[in-house]
């Protein structure tokens, strides 16, 4: 998509397709006479109320535009960027159903700041996305040029919007990719290609090296697969750095459950079990492109969880790289096992913030539904920063309790230090408490359980079915907020 920024005075009418916005209490938030006149006529005839997500399309014929699209933003006093994102996604859905090639978006004077224009471009990109590489006849929007009319003079908003949205789109592509096409080696190779392009350092550990590092918890999970595991560590280290952040992502390229095999229905979306790993790649790519003054590590263990010949068994005891022993009572609780060793590794880097991202538990989806990620943290400060960044980007995190007593109650093993599954009750909490055992004391750590929002089981405004890219944009914003 090509984007152009235009000052209202430069707009030459008539244009073909023009999109305006209305507030329910300020139906025509535009100043010039031409706009007022065209819009007033439509409002009178169509009974448009400017409510949230309200959308009308009118063939105006002559005047300022041939076709006018009007989107509602609700009350002007309670405007949020998310309301803009949602109604714009409806505009894009409409454009997809047409053969329109060019569209003009006219941002109201009232909200003509850089951030709104940035969000607008970003959401046009996100809403136009579809994962169609395996479709014989992809259905795409034919729009190639978008002109945005706004008094914003800051051209960098275009680049910024494209950096944020392309991170999310990269994550979406990776998450939606069929599992036999994205085996651990491939995921590592993709990380390598991106690292090379963005001039990031990267270290990829093979099976032998993983063994040498003592990561037997991670290795245990990989035993049932004939595809070798990989441990990936990418680093972005700018010359001037204000903080160091370590992201750790769960990279299970397919989760069959292992010997604790999942039933068919539960296995449907399990190609997405590497969404956490994909997120770390998207975020570090964006950090480099934005030239953020924050050191970023993207770390992910990646393997399949399969019930093959050598598979780890119920009753096995694994020794993680920090020496802790783990009794396996459910091979389907594999995410925490691969993350355990990765968290030990990441802790040694002594970051200011350590954040893991994982499609970890079905229990989290039961608790918070499909749209909200569970956030578990030992640091109020870090939790606050992440929740704030999420709000800015329309990605929701809800803080959950790290109730230590549950660990005593559910995770004790008769034969080892701990066991890997605490059963059904408080399943997302016991999983988080398990992870906590592998984070060095004193580190500010947060665990994001994205089992719900990581993969969309239905389209929701600008978030497609399949890979969603959540929470890459929020994490990039979090990094950016650290600069100031
Ligand atoms: N990858 C799954 C979690 C998951 C479930 C993600 C549904 C997205 C949607 C994870 O590895 C898993 O299987 N967790 C088990 C844990 C249990 C065995 C303690 C679960 O949630 O059932
Ligand atoms: Mn599992
Ligand atoms: Zn899993």
Tab-separated table of C-alpha atoms and ligand atoms in Angstrom:
chain	number	residue	atom	x	y	z
A	1	UNK	CA	0.000	0.000	0.000
A	2	UNK	CA	1.210	3.516	-0.840
A	3	UNK	CA	0.474	6.319	1.582
A	4	UNK	CA	0.389	10.036	0.973
A	5	UNK	CA	-0.157	12.795	3.490
A	6	UNK	CA	-2.065	15.810	2.337
A	7	UNK	CA	-2.865	19.091	4.013
A	8	UNK	CA	-6.620	19.909	3.869
A	9	UNK	CA	-5.831	22.958	1.723
A	10	UNK	CA	-4.156	20.718	-0.866
A	11	UNK	CA	-7.167	18.468	-1.398
A	12	UNK	CA	-8.342	18.735	-5.003
A	13	UNK	CA	-11.934	17.644	-5.385
A	14	UNK	CA	-13.716	15.759	-6.708
A	15	UNK	CA	-11.977	12.603	-5.552
A	16	UNK	CA	-13.286	9.143	-6.239
A	17	UNK	CA	-13.661	7.618	-2.781
A	18	UNK	CA	-13.578	9.816	0.283
A	19	UNK	CA	-13.899	8.589	3.831
A	20	UNK	CA	-15.051	10.937	6.580
A	21	UNK	CA	-15.587	10.461	10.293
A	22	UNK	CA	-18.341	11.696	12.586
A	23	UNK	CA	-18.846	11.965	16.307
A	24	UNK	CA	-22.323	11.327	17.675
A	25	UNK	CA	-22.301	14.792	19.291
A	26	UNK	CA	-20.377	16.502	16.502
A	27	UNK	CA	-21.532	15.056	13.217
A	28	UNK	CA	-19.378	17.237	11.013
A	29	UNK	CA	-16.057	17.876	12.730
A	30	UNK	CA	-14.699	19.528	9.571
A	31	UNK	CA	-14.186	23.207	9.035
A	32	UNK	CA	-14.285	23.973	5.336
A	33	UNK	CA	-17.508	24.760	3.509
A	34	UNK	CA	-17.224	22.097	0.810
A	35	UNK	CA	-16.991	19.293	3.323
A	36	UNK	CA	-19.796	20.677	5.448
A	37	UNK	CA	-22.093	20.926	2.452
A	38	UNK	CA	-21.527	17.402	1.143
A	39	UNK	CA	-21.820	15.857	4.562
A	40	UNK	CA	-24.898	17.754	5.643
A	41	UNK	CA	-26.817	16.372	2.684
A	42	UNK	CA	-25.847	12.808	3.498
A	43	UNK	CA	-26.650	13.210	7.174
A	44	UNK	CA	-30.088	14.579	6.379
A	45	UNK	CA	-30.908	11.808	3.952
A	46	UNK	CA	-29.362	8.795	5.639
A	47	UNK	CA	-30.075	9.451	9.284
A	48	UNK	CA	-26.462	8.752	10.202
A	49	UNK	CA	-25.904	9.132	13.949
A	50	UNK	CA	-22.117	8.897	14.281
A	51	UNK	CA	-22.349	5.992	16.680
A	52	UNK	CA	-19.344	3.732	17.277
A	53	UNK	CA	-18.715	1.383	14.346
A	54	UNK	CA	-21.602	2.879	12.360
A	55	UNK	CA	-20.774	2.957	8.663
A	56	UNK	CA	-22.557	4.217	5.581
A	57	UNK	CA	-21.538	4.357	1.949
A	58	UNK	CA	-23.147	6.885	-0.332
A	59	UNK	CA	-22.812	7.574	-4.026
A	60	UNK	CA	-22.613	11.311	-3.866
A	61	UNK	CA	-22.144	11.544	-7.620
A	62	UNK	CA	-20.967	15.111	-7.952
A	63	UNK	CA	-19.522	17.515	-5.436
A	64	UNK	CA	-16.535	16.788	-3.291
A	65	UNK	CA	-16.404	13.064	-4.108
A	66	UNK	CA	-18.056	10.416	-6.255
A	67	UNK	CA	-18.422	8.090	-3.328
A	68	UNK	CA	-18.453	9.048	0.330
A	69	UNK	CA	-17.935	6.639	3.197
A	70	UNK	CA	-18.892	7.871	6.625
A	71	UNK	CA	-17.644	6.206	9.787
A	72	UNK	CA	-18.907	6.820	13.322
A	73	UNK	CA	-16.605	7.338	16.288
A	74	UNK	CA	-19.142	7.759	19.121
A	75	UNK	CA	-18.976	10.644	21.598
A	76	UNK	CA	-16.211	13.141	20.872
A	77	UNK	CA	-15.303	13.397	24.561
A	78	UNK	CA	-14.574	9.689	24.825
A	79	UNK	CA	-12.604	9.265	21.621
A	80	UNK	CA	-9.981	6.526	21.678
A	81	UNK	CA	-7.640	5.308	18.979
A	82	UNK	CA	-9.233	1.887	19.335
A	83	UNK	CA	-12.595	3.298	18.242
A	84	UNK	CA	-10.897	4.722	15.166
A	85	UNK	CA	-9.146	1.387	14.490
A	86	UNK	CA	-12.435	-0.484	14.650
A	87	UNK	CA	-14.452	1.728	12.351
A	88	UNK	CA	-11.554	1.944	9.896
A	89	UNK	CA	-11.457	-1.849	9.812
A	90	UNK	CA	-15.091	-1.717	8.674
A	91	UNK	CA	-14.140	0.698	5.919
A	92	UNK	CA	-11.407	-1.695	4.790
A	93	UNK	CA	-13.845	-4.642	4.844
A	94	UNK	CA	-16.095	-2.637	2.559
A	95	UNK	CA	-13.242	-1.662	0.223
A	96	UNK	CA	-12.272	-5.350	-0.005
A	97	UNK	CA	-15.697	-6.083	-1.453
A	98	UNK	CA	-15.194	-3.491	-4.217
A	99	UNK	CA	-12.735	-2.860	-7.024
A	100	UNK	CA	-11.795	0.565	-5.691
A	101	UNK	CA	-8.096	1.294	-6.156
A	102	UNK	CA	-7.632	4.590	-4.368
A	103	UNK	CA	-9.175	6.026	-1.253
A	104	UNK	CA	-8.859	9.259	0.644
A	105	UNK	CA	-9.255	9.332	4.428
A	106	UNK	CA	-10.084	12.710	5.869
A	107	UNK	CA	-9.126	12.953	9.530
A	108	UNK	CA	-11.218	15.474	11.508
A	109	UNK	CA	-9.462	18.668	12.594
A	110	UNK	CA	-10.401	17.878	16.137
A	111	UNK	CA	-8.117	14.876	16.358
A	112	UNK	CA	-5.461	15.700	13.827
A	113	UNK	CA	-2.456	14.707	15.832
A	114	UNK	CA	0.428	12.527	14.709
A	115	UNK	CA	-0.642	9.573	16.780
A	116	UNK	CA	-4.079	9.361	15.256
A	117	UNK	CA	-2.697	9.408	11.728
A	118	UNK	CA	-0.140	6.798	12.743
A	119	UNK	CA	-2.887	4.570	14.152
A	120	UNK	CA	-4.932	5.096	11.020
A	121	UNK	CA	-2.150	3.918	8.697
A	122	UNK	CA	-1.306	1.088	11.053
A	123	UNK	CA	-4.855	-0.202	11.147
A	124	UNK	CA	-5.279	0.065	7.385
A	125	UNK	CA	-2.289	-2.261	7.105
A	126	UNK	CA	-3.579	-4.622	9.791
A	127	UNK	CA	-7.109	-4.745	8.413
A	128	UNK	CA	-5.960	-5.282	4.806
A	129	UNK	CA	-3.913	-8.301	5.823
A	130	UNK	CA	-4.896	-11.816	4.948
A	131	UNK	CA	-2.991	-15.086	5.144
A	132	UNK	CA	-3.582	-16.262	1.607
A	133	UNK	CA	-0.341	-17.802	0.374
A	134	UNK	CA	-2.042	-21.199	0.119
A	135	UNK	CA	-5.186	-19.905	-1.612
A	136	UNK	CA	-5.445	-20.462	-5.351
A	137	UNK	CA	-7.580	-17.345	-5.671
A	138	UNK	CA	-6.718	-14.920	-2.888
A	139	UNK	CA	-9.375	-12.327	-2.107
A	140	UNK	CA	-7.563	-9.078	-1.547
A	141	UNK	CA	-8.392	-5.411	-1.440
A	142	UNK	CA	-7.510	-3.787	-4.735
A	143	UNK	CA	-6.691	-0.515	-3.038
A	144	UNK	CA	-3.104	0.465	-3.717
A	145	UNK	CA	-3.021	4.121	-2.781
A	146	UNK	CA	-4.292	5.761	0.371
A	147	UNK	CA	-4.234	9.494	0.818
A	148	UNK	CA	-4.648	10.853	4.298
A	149	UNK	CA	-5.897	14.381	4.664
A	150	UNK	CA	-4.712	15.858	7.922
A	151	UNK	CA	-2.863	18.890	9.187
A	152	UNK	CA	-0.143	16.585	10.485
A	153	UNK	CA	3.175	17.581	8.960
A	154	UNK	CA	5.190	14.791	10.479
A	155	UNK	CA	5.947	12.391	7.622
A	156	UNK	CA	7.678	9.912	9.947
A	157	UNK	CA	4.276	8.678	11.104
A	158	UNK	CA	4.086	6.630	7.907
A	159	UNK	CA	7.358	4.801	8.573
A	160	UNK	CA	6.482	4.242	12.194
A	161	UNK	CA	3.062	2.846	11.371
A	162	UNK	CA	4.602	0.494	8.824
A	163	UNK	CA	7.204	-0.725	11.330
A	164	UNK	CA	4.575	-1.535	13.964
A	165	UNK	CA	2.173	-3.148	11.530
A	166	UNK	CA	4.813	-5.179	9.723
A	167	UNK	CA	5.939	-6.650	13.044
A	168	UNK	CA	2.392	-7.827	13.686
A	169	UNK	CA	2.057	-9.117	10.130
A	170	UNK	CA	5.296	-11.075	10.405
A	171	UNK	CA	4.024	-12.717	13.594
A	172	UNK	CA	0.678	-13.476	11.933
A	173	UNK	CA	2.399	-15.133	8.977
A	174	UNK	CA	4.568	-17.292	11.208
A	175	UNK	CA	1.710	-18.323	13.479
A	176	UNK	CA	-0.567	-19.228	10.562
A	177	UNK	CA	2.078	-21.210	8.676
A	178	UNK	CA	1.320	-24.961	8.518
A	179	UNK	CA	3.322	-26.848	11.147
A	180	UNK	CA	5.181	-29.147	8.753
A	181	UNK	CA	6.427	-26.093	6.848
A	182	UNK	CA	7.576	-24.347	9.983
A	183	UNK	CA	9.608	-26.899	11.898
A	184	UNK	CA	12.103	-25.684	14.535
A	185	UNK	CA	15.001	-25.497	12.067
A	186	UNK	CA	12.936	-23.311	9.745
A	187	UNK	CA	11.860	-20.977	12.522
A	188	UNK	CA	15.516	-20.602	13.536
A	189	UNK	CA	16.501	-19.963	9.911
A	190	UNK	CA	13.845	-17.267	9.540
A	191	UNK	CA	15.172	-15.624	12.695
A	192	UNK	CA	18.656	-15.793	11.187
A	193	UNK	CA	17.560	-14.168	7.935
A	194	UNK	CA	15.849	-11.362	9.795
A	195	UNK	CA	18.831	-10.884	12.095
A	196	UNK	CA	21.113	-10.578	9.088
A	197	UNK	CA	18.876	-8.049	7.402
A	198	UNK	CA	18.519	-5.895	10.514
A	199	UNK	CA	22.168	-6.376	11.523
A	200	UNK	CA	21.389	-8.099	14.772
A	201	UNK	CA	23.627	-10.596	16.513
A	202	UNK	CA	22.236	-14.101	16.545
A	203	UNK	CA	23.309	-17.367	18.113
A	204	UNK	CA	21.523	-20.593	17.220
A	205	UNK	CA	22.282	-23.592	19.419
A	206	UNK	CA	21.809	-27.086	18.007
A	207	UNK	CA	20.853	-30.219	19.925
A	208	UNK	CA	24.398	-30.998	21.007
A	209	UNK	CA	24.975	-27.479	22.295
A	210	UNK	CA	21.610	-27.462	24.057
A	211	UNK	CA	22.632	-30.664	25.818
A	212	UNK	CA	25.965	-29.120	26.767
A	213	UNK	CA	24.148	-26.199	28.395
A	214	UNK	CA	22.299	-28.709	30.553
A	215	UNK	CA	18.864	-27.812	29.212
A	216	UNK	CA	17.370	-31.241	29.874
A	217	UNK	CA	13.926	-29.899	30.618
A	218	UNK	CA	13.737	-28.393	27.115
A	219	UNK	CA	15.382	-31.451	25.567
A	220	UNK	CA	12.924	-33.800	27.261
A	221	UNK	CA	10.067	-32.251	25.299
A	222	UNK	CA	11.941	-32.613	22.008
A	223	UNK	CA	12.573	-36.365	22.345
A	224	UNK	CA	9.306	-37.519	20.769
A	225	UNK	CA	9.938	-35.624	17.534
A	226	UNK	CA	12.194	-36.544	14.635
A	227	UNK	CA	12.815	-32.860	14.007
A	228	UNK	CA	15.797	-31.456	15.916
A	229	UNK	CA	15.190	-28.639	18.414
A	230	UNK	CA	16.885	-25.250	18.294
A	231	UNK	CA	17.637	-22.618	20.905
A	232	UNK	CA	17.744	-19.127	19.438
A	233	UNK	CA	19.177	-15.945	20.939
A	234	UNK	CA	19.003	-12.675	18.974
A	235	UNK	CA	20.475	-9.454	20.335
A	236	UNK	CA	19.889	-5.840	19.426
A	237	UNK	CA	22.425	-3.615	21.150
A	238	UNK	CA	22.330	0.045	20.138
A	239	UNK	CA	25.278	2.321	20.860
A	240	UNK	CA	23.232	4.293	23.367
A	241	UNK	CA	21.101	2.115	25.587
A	242	UNK	CA	18.885	3.166	28.462
A	243	UNK	CA	17.603	-0.248	29.554
A	244	UNK	CA	17.980	-3.932	28.798
A	245	UNK	CA	14.918	-6.058	28.104
A	246	UNK	CA	14.909	-9.785	27.603
A	247	UNK	CA	12.006	-11.442	25.796
A	248	UNK	CA	11.581	-15.192	26.021
A	249	UNK	CA	9.049	-16.870	23.724
A	250	UNK	CA	7.498	-20.324	23.693
A	251	UNK	CA	8.392	-21.913	20.360
A	252	UNK	CA	6.449	-25.176	20.099
A	253	UNK	CA	5.958	-25.471	16.339
A	254	UNK	CA	3.334	-28.140	16.899
A	255	UNK	CA	1.809	-29.302	20.170
A	256	UNK	CA	0.205	-32.707	19.800
A	257	UNK	CA	0.276	-33.068	23.577
A	258	UNK	CA	2.929	-35.801	23.314
A	259	UNK	CA	2.029	-39.113	24.958
A	260	UNK	CA	-0.664	-37.193	26.844
A	261	UNK	CA	-2.099	-36.847	23.354
A	262	UNK	CA	-4.660	-34.129	22.714
A	263	UNK	CA	-8.003	-35.103	21.185
A	264	UNK	CA	-8.474	-33.937	17.591
A	265	UNK	CA	-10.526	-30.844	18.430
A	266	UNK	CA	-7.996	-29.589	20.947
A	267	UNK	CA	-5.181	-30.099	18.424
A	268	UNK	CA	-6.779	-27.921	15.732
A	269	UNK	CA	-4.874	-24.732	16.419
A	270	UNK	CA	-1.691	-26.205	17.806
A	271	UNK	CA	0.484	-24.990	14.951
A	272	UNK	CA	0.168	-21.652	16.744
A	273	UNK	CA	2.013	-22.814	19.841
A	274	UNK	CA	5.055	-20.861	18.687
A	275	UNK	CA	3.254	-17.493	18.814
A	276	UNK	CA	5.427	-16.406	21.739
A	277	UNK	CA	8.626	-17.122	19.812
A	278	UNK	CA	7.261	-15.369	16.724
A	279	UNK	CA	6.415	-12.349	18.873
A	280	UNK	CA	10.003	-12.046	20.098
A	281	UNK	CA	11.216	-11.989	16.474
A	282	UNK	CA	8.675	-9.355	15.439
A	283	UNK	CA	9.472	-7.166	18.434
A	284	UNK	CA	13.249	-7.216	18.049
A	285	UNK	CA	12.917	-6.492	14.330
A	286	UNK	CA	10.821	-3.426	15.118
A	287	UNK	CA	13.178	-2.289	17.890
A	288	UNK	CA	16.030	-2.290	15.376
A	289	UNK	CA	14.028	-0.530	12.670
A	290	UNK	CA	12.859	2.137	15.102
A	291	UNK	CA	16.458	2.477	16.325
A	292	UNK	CA	15.247	2.360	19.910
A	293	UNK	CA	17.783	3.132	22.594
A	294	UNK	CA	17.037	-0.052	24.472
A	295	UNK	CA	19.046	-3.271	24.412
A	296	UNK	CA	16.764	-6.130	23.447
A	297	UNK	CA	17.285	-9.872	23.652
A	298	UNK	CA	14.888	-12.205	21.849
A	299	UNK	CA	15.284	-15.737	23.100
A	300	UNK	CA	13.294	-18.810	22.202
A	301	UNK	CA	13.536	-22.549	22.599
A	302	UNK	CA	11.837	-24.248	19.677
A	303	UNK	CA	10.750	-27.848	19.236
A	304	UNK	CA	7.775	-30.004	18.368
A	305	UNK	CA	5.870	-31.818	21.113
A	306	UNK	CA	5.237	-35.255	19.609
A	307	UNK	CA	4.516	-38.777	20.868
A	308	UNK	CA	7.229	-40.421	18.714
A	309	UNK	CA	9.480	-43.337	19.579
A	310	UNK	CA	11.827	-41.667	22.004
A	311	UNK	CA	9.172	-39.484	23.590
A	312	UNK	CA	9.458	-38.458	27.221
A	313	UNK	CA	7.062	-40.328	29.427
A	314	UNK	CA	4.769	-39.797	32.349
A	315	UNK	CA	6.866	-40.382	35.433
A	316	UNK	CA	10.131	-39.246	33.856
A	317	UNK	CA	12.256	-36.867	35.884
A	318	UNK	CA	14.026	-34.061	34.034
A	319	UNK	CA	16.866	-31.976	35.453
A	320	UNK	CA	16.676	-28.371	34.288
A	321	UNK	CA	19.758	-26.193	33.722
A	322	UNK	CA	19.489	-24.627	37.188
A	323	UNK	CA	19.650	-28.088	38.780
A	324	UNK	CA	15.964	-28.336	39.711
A	325	UNK	CA	14.362	-31.703	39.053
A	326	UNK	CA	10.921	-31.968	37.491
A	327	UNK	CA	8.619	-34.967	37.521
A	328	UNK	CA	6.585	-35.157	34.330
A	329	UNK	CA	2.980	-35.971	35.107
A	330	UNK	CA	1.553	-34.572	31.879
A	331	UNK	CA	3.537	-34.341	28.642
A	332	UNK	CA	1.034	-31.780	27.379
A	333	UNK	CA	2.317	-29.273	29.933
A	334	UNK	CA	5.395	-28.914	27.717
A	335	UNK	CA	5.506	-25.127	27.352
A	336	UNK	CA	6.689	-24.547	30.893
A	337	UNK	CA	9.373	-27.223	30.446
A	338	UNK	CA	10.955	-25.542	27.439
A	339	UNK	CA	10.591	-22.114	29.018
A	340	UNK	CA	12.213	-23.242	32.281
A	341	UNK	CA	15.635	-23.616	30.663
A	342	UNK	CA	15.152	-20.498	28.576
A	343	UNK	CA	14.336	-18.452	31.686
A	344	UNK	CA	17.456	-19.746	33.446
A	345	UNK	CA	19.500	-18.730	30.384
A	346	UNK	CA	17.831	-15.303	30.161
A	347	UNK	CA	18.249	-14.636	33.889
A	348	UNK	CA	22.017	-14.850	33.447
A	349	UNK	CA	21.870	-11.802	31.154
A	350	UNK	CA	20.611	-9.798	34.148
A	351	UNK	CA	18.142	-7.664	32.184
A	352	UNK	CA	16.220	-4.775	33.731
A	353	UNK	CA	13.054	-6.552	32.628
A	354	UNK	CA	12.496	-10.186	31.746
A	355	UNK	CA	9.283	-10.901	29.868
A	356	UNK	CA	8.125	-14.281	28.637
A	357	UNK	CA	5.352	-14.710	26.112
A	358	UNK	CA	3.633	-18.053	25.754
A	359	UNK	CA	0.478	-19.754	24.537
A	360	UNK	CA	0.722	-21.590	27.815
A	361	UNK	CA	-2.615	-22.746	29.175
A	362	UNK	CA	-6.156	-23.476	28.093
A	363	UNK	CA	-7.063	-22.433	31.630
A	364	UNK	CA	-6.118	-18.848	30.793
A	365	UNK	CA	-8.560	-18.892	27.887
A	366	UNK	CA	-11.272	-20.168	30.230
A	367	UNK	CA	-10.488	-17.390	32.702
A	368	UNK	CA	-10.085	-14.411	30.369
A	369	UNK	CA	-11.569	-15.442	27.039
A	370	UNK	CA	-10.124	-15.088	23.579
A	371	UNK	CA	-9.149	-11.424	23.635
A	372	UNK	CA	-7.326	-10.855	26.901
A	373	UNK	CA	-3.865	-12.077	27.785
A	374	UNK	CA	-3.087	-13.106	31.349
A	375	UNK	CA	-0.300	-11.102	32.934
A	376	UNK	CA	1.644	-12.493	35.889
A	377	UNK	CA	4.422	-10.433	37.419
A	378	UNK	CA	6.563	-10.099	40.508
A	379	UNK	CA	6.918	-6.379	39.767
A	380	UNK	CA	4.099	-3.831	40.061
A	381	UNK	CA	6.183	-1.402	38.043
A	382	UNK	CA	6.677	-3.767	35.108
A	383	UNK	CA	3.041	-4.899	35.194
A	384	UNK	CA	1.882	-1.274	35.071
A	385	UNK	CA	4.158	-0.424	32.163
A	386	UNK	CA	2.935	-3.389	30.129
A	387	UNK	CA	-0.729	-2.774	30.827
A	388	UNK	CA	-0.282	0.852	29.802
A	389	UNK	CA	1.440	-0.086	26.528
A	390	UNK	CA	-1.335	-2.606	25.868
A	391	UNK	CA	-3.985	0.070	26.321
A	392	UNK	CA	-2.189	2.359	23.878
A	393	UNK	CA	-2.184	-0.333	21.204
A	394	UNK	CA	-5.598	-1.916	21.778
A	395	UNK	CA	-4.094	-5.117	23.213
A	396	UNK	CA	-5.410	-6.106	26.621
A	397	UNK	CA	-3.479	-7.608	29.510
A	398	UNK	CA	-5.177	-8.543	32.754
A	399	UNK	CA	-3.046	-9.029	35.843
A	400	UNK	CA	-3.515	-12.378	37.535
A	401	UNK	CA	-2.318	-13.437	40.988
A	402	UNK	CA	0.926	-15.289	41.634
A	403	UNK	CA	-0.482	-16.979	44.717
A	404	UNK	CA	2.565	-18.706	46.230
A	405	UNK	CA	0.530	-21.067	48.366
A	406	UNK	CA	-0.856	-22.698	45.230
A	407	UNK	CA	2.643	-23.763	44.403
A	408	UNK	CA	2.970	-25.610	47.731
A	409	UNK	CA	-0.461	-27.084	47.290
A	410	UNK	CA	-0.405	-28.199	43.659
A	411	UNK	CA	3.130	-28.456	42.319
A	412	UNK	CA	4.969	-30.594	44.888
A	413	UNK	CA	6.240	-33.953	43.646
A	414	UNK	CA	6.829	-37.140	45.615
A	415	UNK	CA	9.988	-38.017	43.726
A	416	UNK	CA	11.420	-34.757	42.360
A	417	UNK	CA	11.635	-31.103	43.434
A	418	UNK	CA	8.465	-30.201	41.540
A	419	UNK	CA	6.058	-31.678	39.017
A	420	UNK	CA	5.113	-30.093	35.728
A	421	UNK	CA	1.338	-29.990	35.980
A	422	UNK	CA	-0.801	-28.893	38.874
A	423	UNK	CA	-4.070	-30.083	37.405
A	424	UNK	CA	-7.167	-28.134	36.463
A	425	UNK	CA	-7.705	-25.721	39.313
A	426	UNK	CA	-6.079	-22.347	38.735
A	427	UNK	CA	-4.225	-23.880	35.804
A	428	UNK	CA	-2.838	-20.619	34.432
A	429	UNK	CA	-1.649	-19.583	37.904
A	430	UNK	CA	0.132	-22.848	38.699
A	431	UNK	CA	1.795	-22.681	35.264
A	432	UNK	CA	3.052	-19.170	36.033
A	433	UNK	CA	4.264	-20.282	39.469
A	434	UNK	CA	6.176	-23.105	37.784
A	435	UNK	CA	7.943	-20.601	35.526
A	436	UNK	CA	8.793	-18.409	38.499
A	437	UNK	CA	11.010	-21.209	39.871
A	438	UNK	CA	13.402	-20.602	36.991
A	439	UNK	CA	13.683	-16.817	37.188
A	440	UNK	CA	16.606	-15.497	39.269
A	441	UNK	CA	15.529	-13.845	42.501
A	442	UNK	CA	15.436	-10.054	42.322
A	443	UNK	CA	14.774	-9.856	38.574
A	444	UNK	CA	11.727	-7.956	37.416
A	445	UNK	CA	9.840	-10.599	35.505
A	446	UNK	CA	6.513	-10.878	33.761
A	447	UNK	CA	4.802	-13.847	32.161
A	448	UNK	CA	2.214	-13.191	29.455
A	449	UNK	CA	-0.139	-16.101	28.782
A	450	UNK	CA	-1.416	-15.444	25.249
A	451	UNK	CA	-3.202	-18.779	24.704
A	452	UNK	CA	-6.412	-16.818	23.989
A	453	UNK	CA	-5.363	-13.772	21.956
A	454	UNK	CA	-2.330	-15.321	20.208
A	455	UNK	CA	-4.473	-17.034	17.616
A	456	UNK	CA	-7.830	-15.651	16.545
A	457	UNK	CA	-10.549	-18.246	16.241
A	458	UNK	CA	-12.751	-15.600	14.670
A	459	UNK	CA	-12.242	-12.298	12.881
A	460	UNK	CA	-12.594	-9.303	15.159
A	461	UNK	CA	-12.407	-5.889	13.507
A	462	UNK	CA	-8.806	-5.562	12.264
A	463	UNK	CA	-7.716	-8.844	13.840
A	464	UNK	CA	-8.043	-11.755	11.433
A	465	UNK	CA	-8.848	-15.367	12.027
A	466	UNK	CA	-5.573	-17.271	12.454
A	467	UNK	CA	-2.391	-15.567	13.680
A	468	UNK	CA	-3.214	-12.231	15.306
A	469	UNK	CA	0.196	-10.702	15.969
A	470	UNK	CA	-0.866	-10.000	19.540
A	471	UNK	CA	0.944	-8.777	21.647
A	472	UNK	CA	3.824	-7.659	19.406
A	473	UNK	CA	2.632	-4.081	18.961
A	474	UNK	CA	2.095	-3.593	22.689
A	475	UNK	CA	5.582	-4.891	23.448
A	476	UNK	CA	7.169	-2.579	20.889
A	477	UNK	CA	5.297	0.322	22.468
A	478	UNK	CA	6.498	-0.827	25.892
A	479	UNK	CA	10.100	-0.647	24.645
A	480	UNK	CA	9.516	2.736	23.086
A	481	UNK	CA	8.013	4.059	26.319
A	482	UNK	CA	11.215	3.038	28.127
A	483	UNK	CA	13.172	5.581	26.093
A	484	UNK	CA	11.492	8.562	27.680
B	1	LIG	N1	-0.358	-25.113	24.052
B	1	LIG	C1	-1.187	-25.545	25.126
B	1	LIG	C2	-2.069	-24.421	25.673
B	1	LIG	C3	-3.185	-23.938	24.801
B	1	LIG	C4	-4.444	-24.483	24.910
B	1	LIG	C5	-3.008	-22.881	23.955
B	1	LIG	C6	-5.484	-24.008	24.143
B	1	LIG	C7	-4.051	-22.393	23.179
B	1	LIG	C8	-5.288	-22.957	23.283
B	1	LIG	C9	-0.348	-26.078	26.272
B	1	LIG	O1	0.845	-26.663	25.934
B	1	LIG	C10	-1.151	-27.104	26.974
B	1	LIG	O2	-1.426	-28.112	26.390
B	1	LIG	N2	-1.503	-26.838	28.215
B	1	LIG	C11	-2.266	-27.748	28.996
B	1	LIG	C12	-1.694	-27.747	30.385
B	1	LIG	C13	-2.229	-28.844	31.280
B	1	LIG	C14	-1.820	-30.184	30.736
B	1	LIG	C15	-1.708	-28.637	32.660
B	1	LIG	C16	-3.712	-27.246	29.014
B	1	LIG	O3	-3.931	-26.032	29.000
B	1	LIG	O4	-4.608	-28.066	28.959
B	2	LIG	MN1	0.628	-28.739	25.498
B	3	LIG	ZN1	1.680	-26.084	24.193
